């Protein structure tokens, strides 16, 4: 089982978009995938069309040990793709994680119980330095960092790299950063906009030795695909799917 988290410390950087597309694509390729929604905004849960019923356990109950890990996992409408959902109440776990003393390792520990059931665990991480974020990052063997090809994205990259370094220095992140993915790269016809070009150049400067992977183009088709719960290739937009195929290639090469 490989565990990969999508981390970027600002909203709107493409984290949930990446996890959604990677999950569907890997599942379609026959891999057993568990998507974990580690963000109380719960967009991933919503995108995967899961409604949390009042008495159903979610990531919250798995983390605080009220239920077994398997009991917080649900099938989705996609073959091979399973979800550990969340809703707004996930914030309640912060106190438990903070008081446990080993909060950063709790998700990793809980996932151990299901390691033989899945090939890949993909984690959508809350964009703040919260206890939830710490435990999500602590569980990751690999991290992907999507950042908008804009000033906000450059700042998110700087914050995220600093945060991961801090966590690594206290051994609370023991993973490898596989790559940075520029998000909403804008082109007009065959020409990349100046803003995108300049911001991606800046992203490359801050990336250092970390690979900057193929960018995700700015396009309404992504929202359309998500709305229909489909892959871009399933709505006739296979070209736009290339960055996700590349991420899978990089992940696969790690095995
Ligand atoms: N390629 C794209 N071009 C433009 N907008 C996009 C694209 N992909 C996703 N979006 C939209 O951008 C917003 C932010 O993406 P999201 O993945 O939710 O970011 P995060 O999870 O980092 O907050 C969402 O409203 C999403 O629908
Ligand atoms: Mg999100």
XYZ file of C-alpha atoms and ligand atoms in Angstrom:
283
model
C 0.000 0.000 0.000
C 1.318 3.431 -0.981
C -0.025 6.515 0.757
C 0.039 9.829 -1.057
C -1.171 13.153 0.319
C -2.050 16.243 -1.632
C -0.825 19.233 0.359
C -0.947 22.968 -0.274
C -1.544 25.410 2.523
C -4.026 27.705 0.744
C -7.524 27.050 -0.545
C -8.226 26.849 -4.262
C -4.873 25.289 -5.190
C -6.283 22.160 -6.864
C -5.845 19.634 -4.044
C -9.316 18.130 -4.246
C -9.265 18.236 -8.046
C -6.014 16.249 -8.045
C -7.245 13.669 -5.517
C -10.558 13.247 -7.367
C -8.919 12.687 -10.753
C -6.098 10.486 -9.445
C -8.566 8.330 -7.500
C -10.862 7.748 -10.463
C -8.016 7.136 -12.877
C -6.170 4.670 -10.633
C -9.420 2.847 -9.860
C -10.183 2.644 -13.577
C -6.723 1.148 -14.073
C -7.729 -1.628 -11.688
C -5.999 -0.425 -8.528
C -7.848 -0.695 -5.204
C -7.993 2.902 -4.045
C -8.998 4.475 -0.747
C -9.620 8.223 -0.885
C -9.449 9.887 2.548
C -11.128 13.245 3.053
C -8.928 15.041 5.595
C -10.572 18.416 5.099
C -13.625 19.491 7.166
C -14.803 21.398 4.074
C -15.508 17.891 2.775
C -15.384 18.744 -0.914
C -13.953 15.343 -1.797
C -16.837 13.604 -0.010
C -19.224 15.796 -1.998
C -17.418 15.223 -5.323
C -17.607 11.460 -4.778
C -21.324 11.854 -4.207
C -21.306 10.531 -0.662
C -23.814 11.791 1.842
C -22.854 11.377 5.473
C -25.870 10.112 7.405
C -26.178 11.219 11.073
C -25.223 7.863 12.583
C -22.625 6.766 10.075
C -18.987 6.828 11.159
C -16.607 9.087 9.233
C -12.910 9.873 9.424
C -13.656 11.607 12.756
C -14.739 8.376 14.485
C -11.873 6.431 12.888
C -9.308 8.942 14.146
C -10.640 9.174 17.667
C -10.885 5.410 17.890
C -14.663 5.169 18.333
C -14.856 2.655 15.458
C -12.589 0.268 13.596
C -10.936 1.690 10.490
C -13.015 -0.532 8.144
C -16.220 0.864 9.617
C -15.359 4.329 8.308
C -14.857 3.133 4.730
C -17.618 3.203 2.109
C -17.880 2.021 -1.469
C -18.512 4.651 -4.132
C -20.295 4.461 -7.479
C -16.865 3.738 -9.007
C -15.545 0.205 -9.067
C -12.354 -0.213 -6.965
C -12.749 3.225 -5.380
C -13.563 3.548 -1.681
C -13.979 6.613 0.498
C -13.322 7.545 4.080
C -15.662 10.548 4.193
C -15.803 13.639 6.362
C -18.113 16.452 7.185
C -17.800 19.723 9.071
C -17.705 17.940 12.419
C -14.168 16.715 11.636
C -12.877 19.783 13.501
C -13.925 18.039 16.746
C -11.010 15.631 16.425
C -8.433 18.380 17.031
C -8.604 18.138 20.797
C -8.205 14.362 20.730
C -5.224 14.583 18.397
C -3.573 17.387 20.374
C -4.008 15.648 23.752
C -2.856 12.245 22.498
C 0.730 13.511 22.259
C 1.286 11.530 19.058
C -1.402 13.169 16.958
C 0.765 13.269 13.862
C 0.890 9.455 13.784
C -2.739 8.582 14.467
C -3.946 8.391 10.850
C -0.903 6.332 9.883
C -1.707 3.929 12.718
C -5.408 3.684 11.758
C -4.545 2.995 8.116
C -2.246 0.125 9.102
C -5.367 -1.874 9.886
C -6.448 -1.819 6.229
C -3.072 -1.893 4.500
C -3.768 -5.247 2.850
C -7.068 -4.081 1.374
C -5.769 -1.232 -0.782
C -3.026 -0.576 -3.302
C -3.191 3.162 -2.794
C -4.459 5.581 -0.196
C -4.928 9.148 -1.449
C -5.369 11.872 1.154
C -6.940 15.286 0.593
C -5.376 17.563 3.225
C -6.916 20.550 5.005
C -5.069 23.736 3.989
C -3.993 24.951 7.431
C -1.420 23.984 10.016
C -4.062 22.156 12.041
C -3.911 18.881 13.954
C -5.915 17.337 11.105
C -3.318 18.528 8.613
C -0.490 17.160 10.791
C -1.990 13.698 11.052
C -2.728 13.630 7.301
C 0.842 14.571 6.423
C 2.200 12.183 9.051
C 0.497 9.280 7.278
C 1.977 10.053 3.872
C 4.757 8.123 2.148
C 4.520 10.641 -0.677
C 3.277 14.171 -1.137
C 2.118 16.090 -4.176
C 1.921 19.890 -3.991
C -0.481 21.585 -6.392
C -0.168 25.375 -6.529
C -2.006 27.924 -8.600
C 0.062 29.558 -11.357
C -0.503 32.894 -9.601
C 1.031 34.907 -6.760
C -1.227 33.133 -4.259
C 0.116 29.815 -5.522
C 3.740 30.883 -5.168
C 3.018 31.898 -1.566
C 1.238 28.619 -0.909
C 4.294 26.765 -2.246
C 6.670 28.668 0.041
C 4.445 28.008 3.100
C 3.952 24.354 2.210
C 7.643 23.609 1.644
C 8.521 25.322 4.909
C 5.815 23.376 6.743
C 6.913 20.007 5.310
C 10.529 20.752 6.212
C 9.516 21.597 9.779
C 7.528 18.374 10.041
C 10.355 16.357 8.526
C 12.845 17.837 11.006
C 10.829 16.390 13.913
C 10.173 13.152 11.975
C 6.445 13.869 11.768
C 6.672 13.751 7.958
C 8.744 10.892 6.665
C 7.548 11.014 3.090
C 8.999 12.158 -0.186
C 7.708 15.128 -2.126
C 7.085 13.670 -5.585
C 6.362 16.892 -7.347
C 4.809 20.309 -7.598
C 1.914 20.760 -10.010
C 1.106 24.216 -11.363
C -2.695 24.580 -11.322
C -4.888 26.721 -13.612
C -2.112 27.345 -16.100
C -3.762 29.813 -18.517
C -3.328 29.662 -22.258
C -5.066 31.734 -24.913
C -5.100 29.588 -28.019
C -1.543 28.384 -28.481
C -0.032 31.052 -26.244
C 0.580 30.756 -22.531
C -0.367 33.955 -20.721
C 2.496 36.054 -19.415
C 1.182 35.716 -15.862
C 1.200 31.913 -16.001
C 4.634 31.803 -17.607
C 6.166 34.122 -15.041
C 4.534 32.438 -12.070
C 5.554 28.952 -13.210
C 9.128 30.227 -13.633
C 9.003 31.488 -10.032
C 7.524 28.166 -8.875
C 10.476 26.384 -10.523
C 12.933 28.617 -8.683
C 11.400 27.795 -5.298
C 11.068 24.097 -6.181
C 14.820 23.522 -5.979
C 15.395 19.797 -6.516
C 11.704 18.907 -6.430
C 10.336 18.146 -9.913
C 7.749 20.532 -11.323
C 5.318 18.177 -13.068
C 3.127 19.003 -16.091
C 0.671 21.761 -15.263
C -3.105 21.541 -15.063
C -4.610 23.848 -17.658
C -7.224 26.428 -16.726
C -10.483 25.022 -18.111
C -14.155 24.772 -17.263
C -14.043 21.118 -18.363
C -12.614 20.089 -14.992
C -15.670 21.377 -13.155
C -17.898 19.708 -15.753
C -16.165 16.365 -15.251
C -16.398 16.643 -11.453
C -20.081 17.610 -11.659
C -20.757 14.473 -13.673
C -18.537 12.371 -11.390
C -16.427 11.399 -14.390
C -12.879 11.435 -15.640
C -11.892 14.036 -18.233
C -11.296 11.211 -20.725
C -14.893 10.071 -20.204
C -16.217 13.473 -21.278
C -14.037 13.620 -24.389
C -11.193 15.678 -22.855
C -8.401 13.114 -22.693
C -5.699 15.732 -23.419
C -6.495 17.594 -20.209
C -5.984 14.387 -18.230
C -2.269 14.211 -19.066
C -0.977 15.770 -15.812
C -2.796 13.098 -13.764
C -1.393 10.318 -15.954
C 2.045 11.773 -15.365
C 1.508 11.858 -11.560
C 0.566 8.166 -11.656
C 3.698 7.413 -13.672
C 5.823 9.148 -11.044
C 4.039 7.265 -8.232
C 4.421 3.947 -10.044
C 8.148 4.519 -10.547
C 8.519 4.732 -6.778
C 7.457 1.129 -6.241
N -8.436 23.175 -14.484
C -9.219 24.027 -13.832
N -9.392 25.298 -14.288
C -10.148 26.160 -13.589
N -10.785 25.884 -12.444
C -10.647 24.644 -11.945
C -9.861 23.667 -12.623
N -9.918 22.518 -11.902
C -10.683 22.775 -10.836
N -11.130 24.044 -10.852
C -11.929 24.732 -9.821
O -11.045 25.459 -8.983
C -11.524 25.485 -7.649
C -10.445 25.069 -6.668
O -10.050 23.738 -6.885
P -9.932 22.691 -5.692
O -9.409 21.422 -6.267
O -11.230 22.594 -4.952
O -8.837 23.359 -4.758
P -8.448 23.049 -3.215
O -8.903 21.670 -2.916
O -6.974 23.210 -3.166
O -9.158 24.083 -2.392
C -12.747 24.568 -7.620
O -13.893 25.382 -7.645
C -12.622 23.774 -8.894
O -13.876 23.407 -9.414
Mg -10.171 21.055 -1.362
